[in-house]
Every structure is written in C-alpha cells, then in structure tokens.
mmCIF file of C-alpha atoms in Angstrom:
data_model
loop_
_atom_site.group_PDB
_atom_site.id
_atom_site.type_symbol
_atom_site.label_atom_id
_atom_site.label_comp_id
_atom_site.label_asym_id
_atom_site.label_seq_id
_atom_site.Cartn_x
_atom_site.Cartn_y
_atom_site.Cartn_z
ATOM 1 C CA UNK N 10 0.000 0.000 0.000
ATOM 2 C CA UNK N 11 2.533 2.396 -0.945
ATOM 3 C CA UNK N 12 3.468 2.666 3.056
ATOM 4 C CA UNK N 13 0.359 5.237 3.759
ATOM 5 C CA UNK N 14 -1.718 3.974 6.825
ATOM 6 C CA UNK N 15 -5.331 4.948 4.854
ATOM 7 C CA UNK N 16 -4.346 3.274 1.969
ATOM 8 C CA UNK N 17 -5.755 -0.289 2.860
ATOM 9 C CA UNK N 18 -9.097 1.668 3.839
ATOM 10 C CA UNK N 19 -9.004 3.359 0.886
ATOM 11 C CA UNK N 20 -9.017 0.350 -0.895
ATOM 12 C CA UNK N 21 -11.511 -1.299 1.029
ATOM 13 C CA UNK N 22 -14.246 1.627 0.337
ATOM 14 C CA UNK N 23 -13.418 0.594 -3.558
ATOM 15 C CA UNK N 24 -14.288 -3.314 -3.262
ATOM 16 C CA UNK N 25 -17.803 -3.790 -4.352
ATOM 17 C CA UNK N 26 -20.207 -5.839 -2.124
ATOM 18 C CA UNK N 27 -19.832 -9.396 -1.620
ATOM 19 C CA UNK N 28 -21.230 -12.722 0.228
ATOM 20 C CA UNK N 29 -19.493 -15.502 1.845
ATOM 21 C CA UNK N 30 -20.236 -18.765 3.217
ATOM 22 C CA UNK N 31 -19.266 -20.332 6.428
ATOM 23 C CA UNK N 32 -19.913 -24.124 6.905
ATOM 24 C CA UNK N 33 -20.501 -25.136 10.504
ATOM 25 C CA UNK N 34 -20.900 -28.475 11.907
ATOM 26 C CA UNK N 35 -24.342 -29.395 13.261
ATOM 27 C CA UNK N 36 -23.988 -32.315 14.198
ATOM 28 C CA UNK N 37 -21.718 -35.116 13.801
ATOM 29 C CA UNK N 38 -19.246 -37.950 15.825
ATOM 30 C CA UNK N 39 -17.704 -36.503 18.998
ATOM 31 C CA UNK N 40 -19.827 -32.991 18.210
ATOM 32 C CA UNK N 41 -22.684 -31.731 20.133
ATOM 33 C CA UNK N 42 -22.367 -34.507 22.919
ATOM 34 C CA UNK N 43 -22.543 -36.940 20.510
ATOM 35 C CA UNK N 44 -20.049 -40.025 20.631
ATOM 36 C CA UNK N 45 -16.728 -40.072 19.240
ATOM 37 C CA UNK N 46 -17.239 -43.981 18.448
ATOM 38 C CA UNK N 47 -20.060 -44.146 16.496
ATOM 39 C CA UNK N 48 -19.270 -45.099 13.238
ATOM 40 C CA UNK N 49 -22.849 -44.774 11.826
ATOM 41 C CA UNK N 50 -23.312 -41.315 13.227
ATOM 42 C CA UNK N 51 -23.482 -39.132 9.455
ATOM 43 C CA UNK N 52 -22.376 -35.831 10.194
ATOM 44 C CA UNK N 53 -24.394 -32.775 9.005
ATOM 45 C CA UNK N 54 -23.442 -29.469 8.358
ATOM 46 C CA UNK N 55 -25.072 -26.059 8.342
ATOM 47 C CA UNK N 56 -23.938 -22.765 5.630
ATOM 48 C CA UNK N 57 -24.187 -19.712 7.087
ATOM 49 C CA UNK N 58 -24.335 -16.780 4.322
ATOM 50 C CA UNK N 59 -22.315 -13.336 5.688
ATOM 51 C CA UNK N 60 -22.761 -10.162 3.353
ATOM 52 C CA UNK N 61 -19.685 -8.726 3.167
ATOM 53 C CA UNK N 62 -20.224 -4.679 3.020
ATOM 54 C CA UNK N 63 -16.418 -3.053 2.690
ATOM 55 C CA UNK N 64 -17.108 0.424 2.896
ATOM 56 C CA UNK N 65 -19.371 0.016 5.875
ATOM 57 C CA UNK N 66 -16.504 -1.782 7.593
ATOM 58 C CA UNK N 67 -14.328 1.204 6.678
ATOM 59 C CA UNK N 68 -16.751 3.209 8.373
ATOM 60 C CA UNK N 69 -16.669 1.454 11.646
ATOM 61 C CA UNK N 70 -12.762 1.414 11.510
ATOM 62 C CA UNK N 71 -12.094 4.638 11.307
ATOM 63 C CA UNK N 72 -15.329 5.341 14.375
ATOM 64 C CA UNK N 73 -13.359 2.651 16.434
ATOM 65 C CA UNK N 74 -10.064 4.702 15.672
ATOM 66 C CA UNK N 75 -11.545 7.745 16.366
ATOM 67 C CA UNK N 76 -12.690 6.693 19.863
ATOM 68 C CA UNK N 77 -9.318 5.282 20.538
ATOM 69 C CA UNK N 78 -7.621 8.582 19.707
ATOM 70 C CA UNK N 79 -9.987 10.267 22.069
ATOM 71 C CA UNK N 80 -9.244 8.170 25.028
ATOM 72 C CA UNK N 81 -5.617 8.555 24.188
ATOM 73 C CA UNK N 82 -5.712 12.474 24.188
ATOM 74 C CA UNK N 83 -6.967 11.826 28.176
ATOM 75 C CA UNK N 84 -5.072 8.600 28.709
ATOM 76 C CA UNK N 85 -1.643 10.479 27.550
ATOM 77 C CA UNK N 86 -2.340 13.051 30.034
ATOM 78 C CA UNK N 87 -2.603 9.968 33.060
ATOM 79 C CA UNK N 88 0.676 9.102 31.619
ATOM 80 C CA UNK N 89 2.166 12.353 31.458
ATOM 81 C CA UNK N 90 1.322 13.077 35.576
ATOM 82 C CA UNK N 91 2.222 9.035 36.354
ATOM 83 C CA UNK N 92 5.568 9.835 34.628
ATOM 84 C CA UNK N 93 6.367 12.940 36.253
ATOM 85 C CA UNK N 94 5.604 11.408 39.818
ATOM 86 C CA UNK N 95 8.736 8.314 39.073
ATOM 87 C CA UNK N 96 11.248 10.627 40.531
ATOM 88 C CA UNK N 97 9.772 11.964 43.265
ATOM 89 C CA UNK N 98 8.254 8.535 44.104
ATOM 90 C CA UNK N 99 11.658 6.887 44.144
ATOM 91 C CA UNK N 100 13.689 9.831 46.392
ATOM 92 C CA UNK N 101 10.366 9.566 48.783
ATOM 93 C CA UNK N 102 11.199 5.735 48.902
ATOM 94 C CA UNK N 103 14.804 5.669 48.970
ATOM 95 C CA UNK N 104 14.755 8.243 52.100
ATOM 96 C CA UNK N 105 11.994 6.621 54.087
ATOM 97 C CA UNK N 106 14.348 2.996 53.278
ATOM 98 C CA UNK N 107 17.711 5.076 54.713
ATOM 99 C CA UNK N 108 15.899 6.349 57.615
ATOM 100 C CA UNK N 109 14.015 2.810 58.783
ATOM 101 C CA UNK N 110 17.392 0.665 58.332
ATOM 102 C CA UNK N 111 20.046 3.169 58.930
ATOM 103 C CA UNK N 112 21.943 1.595 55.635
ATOM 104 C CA UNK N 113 22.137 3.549 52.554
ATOM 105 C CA UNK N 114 18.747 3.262 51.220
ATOM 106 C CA UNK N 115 19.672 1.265 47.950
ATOM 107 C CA UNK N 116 17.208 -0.825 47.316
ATOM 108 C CA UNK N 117 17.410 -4.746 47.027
ATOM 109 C CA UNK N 118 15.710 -7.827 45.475
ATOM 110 C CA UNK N 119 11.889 -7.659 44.277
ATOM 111 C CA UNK N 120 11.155 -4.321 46.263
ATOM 112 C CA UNK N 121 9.916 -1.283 44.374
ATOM 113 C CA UNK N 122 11.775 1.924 44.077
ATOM 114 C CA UNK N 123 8.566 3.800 43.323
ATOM 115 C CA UNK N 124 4.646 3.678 43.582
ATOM 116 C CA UNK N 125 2.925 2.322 39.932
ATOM 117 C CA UNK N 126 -0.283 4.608 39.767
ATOM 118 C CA UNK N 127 -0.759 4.631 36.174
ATOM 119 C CA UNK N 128 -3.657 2.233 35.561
ATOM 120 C CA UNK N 129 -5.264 3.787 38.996
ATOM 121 C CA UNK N 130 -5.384 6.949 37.844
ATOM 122 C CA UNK N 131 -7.115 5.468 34.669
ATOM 123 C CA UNK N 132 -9.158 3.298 36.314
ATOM 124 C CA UNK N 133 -10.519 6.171 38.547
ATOM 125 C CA UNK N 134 -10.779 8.797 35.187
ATOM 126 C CA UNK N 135 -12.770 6.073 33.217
ATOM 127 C CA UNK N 136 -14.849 5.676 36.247
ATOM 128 C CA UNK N 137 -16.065 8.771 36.313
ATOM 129 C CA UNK N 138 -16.436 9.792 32.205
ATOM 130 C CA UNK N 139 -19.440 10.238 30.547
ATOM 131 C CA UNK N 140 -18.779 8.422 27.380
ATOM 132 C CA UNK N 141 -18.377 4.480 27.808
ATOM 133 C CA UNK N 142 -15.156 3.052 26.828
ATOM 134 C CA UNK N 143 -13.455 1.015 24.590
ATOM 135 C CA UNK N 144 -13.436 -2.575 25.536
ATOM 136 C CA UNK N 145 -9.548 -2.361 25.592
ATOM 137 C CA UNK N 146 -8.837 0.938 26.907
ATOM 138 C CA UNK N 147 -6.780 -0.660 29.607
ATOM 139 C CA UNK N 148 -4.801 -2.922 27.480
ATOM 140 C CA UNK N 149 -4.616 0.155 24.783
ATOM 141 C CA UNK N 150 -3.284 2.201 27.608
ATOM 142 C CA UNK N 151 -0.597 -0.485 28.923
ATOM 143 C CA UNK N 152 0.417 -0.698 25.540
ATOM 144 C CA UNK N 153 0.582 3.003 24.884
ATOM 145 C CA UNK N 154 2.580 3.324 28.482
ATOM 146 C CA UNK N 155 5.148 0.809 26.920
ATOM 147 C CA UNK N 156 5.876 2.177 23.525
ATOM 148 C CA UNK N 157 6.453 5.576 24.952
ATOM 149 C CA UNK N 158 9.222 4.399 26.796
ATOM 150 C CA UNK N 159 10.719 2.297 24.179
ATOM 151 C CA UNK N 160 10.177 5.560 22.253
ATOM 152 C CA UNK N 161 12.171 7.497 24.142
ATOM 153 C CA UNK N 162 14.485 5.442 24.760
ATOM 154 C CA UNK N 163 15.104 5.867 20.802
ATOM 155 C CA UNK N 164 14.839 9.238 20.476
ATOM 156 C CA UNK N 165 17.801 9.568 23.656
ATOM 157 C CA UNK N 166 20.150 7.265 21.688
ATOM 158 C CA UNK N 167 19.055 8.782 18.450
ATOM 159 C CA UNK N 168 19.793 12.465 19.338
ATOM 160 C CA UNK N 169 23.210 11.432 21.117
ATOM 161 C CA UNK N 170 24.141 9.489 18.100
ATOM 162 C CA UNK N 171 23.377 12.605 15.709
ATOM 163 C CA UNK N 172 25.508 15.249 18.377
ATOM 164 C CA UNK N 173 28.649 12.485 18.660
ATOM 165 C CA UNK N 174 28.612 11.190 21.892
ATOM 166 C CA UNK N 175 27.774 7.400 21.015
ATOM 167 C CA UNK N 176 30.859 7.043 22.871
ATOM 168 C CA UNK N 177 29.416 8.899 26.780
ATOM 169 C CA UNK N 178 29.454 6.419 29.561
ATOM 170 C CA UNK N 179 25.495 7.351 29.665
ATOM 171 C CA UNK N 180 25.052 6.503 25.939
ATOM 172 C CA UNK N 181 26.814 3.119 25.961
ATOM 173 C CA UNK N 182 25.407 2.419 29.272
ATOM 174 C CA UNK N 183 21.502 3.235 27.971
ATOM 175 C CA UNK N 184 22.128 1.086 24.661
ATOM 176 C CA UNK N 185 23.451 -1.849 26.649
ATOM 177 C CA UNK N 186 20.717 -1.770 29.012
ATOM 178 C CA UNK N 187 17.885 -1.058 27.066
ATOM 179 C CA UNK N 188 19.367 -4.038 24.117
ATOM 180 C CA UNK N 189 19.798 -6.448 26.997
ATOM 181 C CA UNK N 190 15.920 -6.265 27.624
ATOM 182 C CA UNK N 191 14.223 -5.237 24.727
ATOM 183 C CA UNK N 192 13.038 -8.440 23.953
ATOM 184 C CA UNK N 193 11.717 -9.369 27.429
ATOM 185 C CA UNK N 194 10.292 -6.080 27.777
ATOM 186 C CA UNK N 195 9.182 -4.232 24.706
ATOM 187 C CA UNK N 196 8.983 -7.299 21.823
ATOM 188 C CA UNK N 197 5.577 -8.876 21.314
ATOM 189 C CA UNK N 198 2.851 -9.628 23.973
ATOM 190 C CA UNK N 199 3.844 -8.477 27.298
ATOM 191 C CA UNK N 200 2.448 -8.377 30.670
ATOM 192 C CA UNK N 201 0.933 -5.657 32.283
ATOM 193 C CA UNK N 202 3.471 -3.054 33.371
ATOM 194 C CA UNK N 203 6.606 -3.601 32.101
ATOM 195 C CA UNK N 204 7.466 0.252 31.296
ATOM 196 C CA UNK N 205 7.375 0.217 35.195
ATOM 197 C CA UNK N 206 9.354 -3.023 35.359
ATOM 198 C CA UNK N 207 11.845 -1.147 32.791
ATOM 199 C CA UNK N 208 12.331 1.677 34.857
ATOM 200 C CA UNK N 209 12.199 -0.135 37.838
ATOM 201 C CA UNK N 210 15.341 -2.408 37.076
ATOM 202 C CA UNK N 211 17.037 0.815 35.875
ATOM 203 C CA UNK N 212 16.445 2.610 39.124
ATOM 204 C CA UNK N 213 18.131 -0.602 41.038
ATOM 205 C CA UNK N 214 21.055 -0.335 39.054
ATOM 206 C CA UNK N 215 24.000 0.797 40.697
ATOM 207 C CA UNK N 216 26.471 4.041 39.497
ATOM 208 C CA UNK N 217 29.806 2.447 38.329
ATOM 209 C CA UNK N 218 33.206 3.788 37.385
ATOM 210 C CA UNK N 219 33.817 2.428 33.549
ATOM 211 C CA UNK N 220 36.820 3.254 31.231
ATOM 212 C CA UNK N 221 34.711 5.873 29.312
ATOM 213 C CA UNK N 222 33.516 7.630 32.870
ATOM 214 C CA UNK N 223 31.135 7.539 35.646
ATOM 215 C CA UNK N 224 27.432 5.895 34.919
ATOM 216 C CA UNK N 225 24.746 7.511 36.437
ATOM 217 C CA UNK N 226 21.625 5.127 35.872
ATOM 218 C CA UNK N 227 19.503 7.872 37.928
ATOM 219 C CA UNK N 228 20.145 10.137 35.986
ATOM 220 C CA UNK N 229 19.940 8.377 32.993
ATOM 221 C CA UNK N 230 16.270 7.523 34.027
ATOM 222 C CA UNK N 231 15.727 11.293 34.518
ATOM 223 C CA UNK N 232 17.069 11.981 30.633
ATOM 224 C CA UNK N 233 14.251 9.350 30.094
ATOM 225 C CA UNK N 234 11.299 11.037 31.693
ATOM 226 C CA UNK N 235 11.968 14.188 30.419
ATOM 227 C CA UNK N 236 11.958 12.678 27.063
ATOM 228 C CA UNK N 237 8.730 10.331 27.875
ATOM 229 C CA UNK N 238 6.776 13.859 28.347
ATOM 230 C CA UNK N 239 8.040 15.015 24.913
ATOM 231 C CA UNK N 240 6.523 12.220 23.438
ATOM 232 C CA UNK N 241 3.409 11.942 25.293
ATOM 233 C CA UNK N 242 3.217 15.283 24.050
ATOM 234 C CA UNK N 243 3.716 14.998 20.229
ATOM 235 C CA UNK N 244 1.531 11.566 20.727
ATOM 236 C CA UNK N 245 -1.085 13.891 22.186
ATOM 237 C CA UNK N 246 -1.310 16.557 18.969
ATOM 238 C CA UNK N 247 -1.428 13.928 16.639
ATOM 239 C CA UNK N 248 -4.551 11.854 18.241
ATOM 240 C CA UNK N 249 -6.146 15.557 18.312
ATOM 241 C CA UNK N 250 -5.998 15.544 14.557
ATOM 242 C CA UNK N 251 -7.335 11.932 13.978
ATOM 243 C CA UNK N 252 -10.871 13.170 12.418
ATOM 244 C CA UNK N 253 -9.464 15.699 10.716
ATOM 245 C CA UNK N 254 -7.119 12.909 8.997
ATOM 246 C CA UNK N 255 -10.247 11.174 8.329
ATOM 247 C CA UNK N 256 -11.382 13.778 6.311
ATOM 248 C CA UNK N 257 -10.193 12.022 3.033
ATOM 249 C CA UNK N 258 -11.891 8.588 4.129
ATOM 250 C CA UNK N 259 -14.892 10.304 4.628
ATOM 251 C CA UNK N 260 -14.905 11.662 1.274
ATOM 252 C CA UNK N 261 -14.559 8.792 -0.518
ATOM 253 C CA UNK N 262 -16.981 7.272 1.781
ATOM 254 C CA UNK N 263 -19.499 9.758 0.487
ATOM 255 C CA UNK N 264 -18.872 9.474 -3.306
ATOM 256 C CA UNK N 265 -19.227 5.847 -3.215
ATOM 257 C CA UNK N 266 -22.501 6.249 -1.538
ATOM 258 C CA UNK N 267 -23.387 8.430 -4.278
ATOM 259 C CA UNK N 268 -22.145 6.760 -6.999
ATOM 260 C CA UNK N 269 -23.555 3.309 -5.029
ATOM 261 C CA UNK N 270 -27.171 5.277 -5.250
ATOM 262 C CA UNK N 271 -26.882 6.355 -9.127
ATOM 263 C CA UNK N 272 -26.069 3.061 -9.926
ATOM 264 C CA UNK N 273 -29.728 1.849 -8.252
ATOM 265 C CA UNK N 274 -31.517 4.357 -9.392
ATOM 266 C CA UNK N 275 -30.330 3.350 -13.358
ATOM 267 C CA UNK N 276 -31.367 0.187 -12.714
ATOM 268 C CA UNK N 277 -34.551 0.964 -10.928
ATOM 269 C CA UNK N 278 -35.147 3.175 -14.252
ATOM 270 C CA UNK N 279 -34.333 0.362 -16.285
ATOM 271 C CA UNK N 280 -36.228 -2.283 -14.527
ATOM 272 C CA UNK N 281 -39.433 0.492 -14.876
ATOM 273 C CA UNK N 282 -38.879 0.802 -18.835
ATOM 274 C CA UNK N 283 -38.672 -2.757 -19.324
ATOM 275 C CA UNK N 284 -42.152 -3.236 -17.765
ATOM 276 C CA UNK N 285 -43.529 -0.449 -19.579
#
C-alpha cells in the first residue's frame, strides 16, 4: 500500500459488495455430545451466508479509531502526571528505606523503588467519564505506556548518536541496558506493566566507574522522563488531529454512496422501462 496507513481503507471503500459462506458443523461424531465412536453417526453441516459490506466496515474502523484517539488524548495526560511522579516517588522511597534501616537506602531484590499509579489513575478517570469506553482501553493504555518508553528510549540514543557522543558512559550504558531487555520487555505480547518493570530495574542499578567515565543510571532515568513527556506530548497533537485525517476517508466514503445510489436508481429506471 505504498506505506500510507489509509491506503488499505481506501481500498476497502473501492471493493464492491460481496457474500461468503461459512460451513458449521451441526452435528456429527464426537460434536454436540454426541459419541466419538459411532461409526454410523453421518455428520451434518449447516452454511451460514455473511454479506460482506467493505465500505461500511471502513466506516466502523475509522469510528473505532476515532474513539481510541480520544481516550488517548486523556489517557496520555494519566501518563504524562504518572511519569512525572517516578522521581519523586523513588527519592520519597529511597529516604523513608535510609531512615528505617540506617543503611544507605539502595534498594534490594523484588522491592519497588517507586509507587505504579498509572492504571489507577485510569481506572478512577474512566470511572467517572461520561462516554463508555473502549473494551480495551486498559490494554490500549498499557500498551501506549510501553511504547512511549521504548520511544524514548530511541529518540535519547538517536539524538546522542546525531551530536557524537555514542561514545558517553550514559550513551553506551543506555544502549546496553535497554538491548539487553528489549526483547523481554518491549517485543511482542507483554504483561501488564513492564514500562514500570523497565524503569524499575534501571532505578536498582548501581552508578559504576567504567573506562569511558562515571554511569549515572539515575540520571539516565531522569534523561528518560523528560523525554517520555516530549513524546506523550507529540503523541497527544497527533490523536487531536485523527478526524481531521479522516477527512479524506470520509470523502470517498461519500462518493461511493453516491455513486452506489446512481447506480440503483439506473437500474430501478431500467427495470421500470422494461415493464412499460
């Protein structure tokens, strides 16, 4: 599709109208409580005829998208006040940890370094909002709170690359780190919450002397949620202008219609002359 995201929709609204049929089996040997063994048991089967209408279903896409981008313009600003709250969450920790043990307040094991209120904060804003939502808004959300830090993660190593300091302890330490878990993390189906996981593993980490310098991984995490809020940022403008991208959809939408009513009124006409 020529790498344009309304391409296969636009292609869709072209395809004319169409029926298919789905078999199903009624009844038959180890089917419908029926046994397995019964070697005189015929089985039967039932067709099921579907219409197939295209540019209806390229309606309903882009409505589905739509509603997506306008939980995301709210849901990006939960993420935006979850991410700013990391820091401050972790020094809040770390201080209460020095002052209960007397040690140095690093942090050990499976324990925390900060409190997760993401998906609270969008449990308790879809609570309250008047429009019902999406049956995945949570799982769109998790997914969304993932691929913004992947994203920035990019955009960190990106931008050093481009000003020359691919060779910084914090560059090579941030490429290591984020390669080492990319695929446990970030790469296909994941859990819920590994952005936290990702930043909570980074926030364990200890500073180190290596030959290129000192490696700050708290500050490296800072360099990432300053760059998390860019993104939720830029992610936020461009779900604001989903209907107005849909504007070209929409048009074609309506010309077919047109051109989909023509066409039966010429052969309404047509059918009427013939009987006359």
């Amino acid at each position: 599709f020529g790498g344009n995201w309304d391409a296969p929709l636009l292609a869709m609204i072209a395809e004319p109208k169409s029926r298919i049929i789905v078999s199903a089996k009624r009844r038959g040997r180890g089917h419908g409580g029926w046994s397995k063994n019964n070697p005189y048991l015929k089985e039967r089967w039932v067709e099921i005829p579907i219409d197939i209408d295209p540019p209806n279903l390229a309606s309903r896409i882009i409505a589905v998208r739509e509603q997506i981008a306008t939980e995301w313009v709210k849901d990006l600003d939960v993420l935006e006040y979850a991410n700013d709250q990391i820091l401050e969450s972790f020094f809040k920790i770390t201080k209460e940890r020095r002052g209960a043990t007397g040690c140095d307040g690093s942090i050990q094991g499976q324990q925390r370094t900060f409190e997760r209120i993401a998906a609270t904060l969008l449990d308790e804003n879809s609570r309250f909002a008047e429009v019902l939502s999406s049956p995945f808004r949570r799982s769109n959300f998790d997914l969304m709170y993932n691929l913004s830090i992947q994203a920035s993660v990019h955009r960190i190593l990106r931008k050093q690359r481009s000003g020359g300091d691919e060779h910084t302890p914090s560059f090579i330490f941030l490429r290591e780190f984020y390669t080492e878990r990319a695929q446990d993390m970030f790469d296909g189906v994941q859990p819920f919450g590994r952005a936290d996981d990702f930043m909570d593993e980074l926030l364990q980490t200890s500073p180190s002397v290596t030959e290129q310098g000192l490696v700050d991984p708290v500050g490296v995490a800072e360099e990432i949620i300053k760059m998390r809020k860019e993104v939720a940022r830029d992610w936020k403008a461009l779900m604001m202008r989903v209907p107005e991208d849909h504007t070209g959809i929409r048009q074609s939408l309506f010309s077919n219609q047109i051109r989909s009513t023509s066409s039966y009124q010429a052969d309404l006409s047509e059918d009427n002359s013939t009987f006359q």
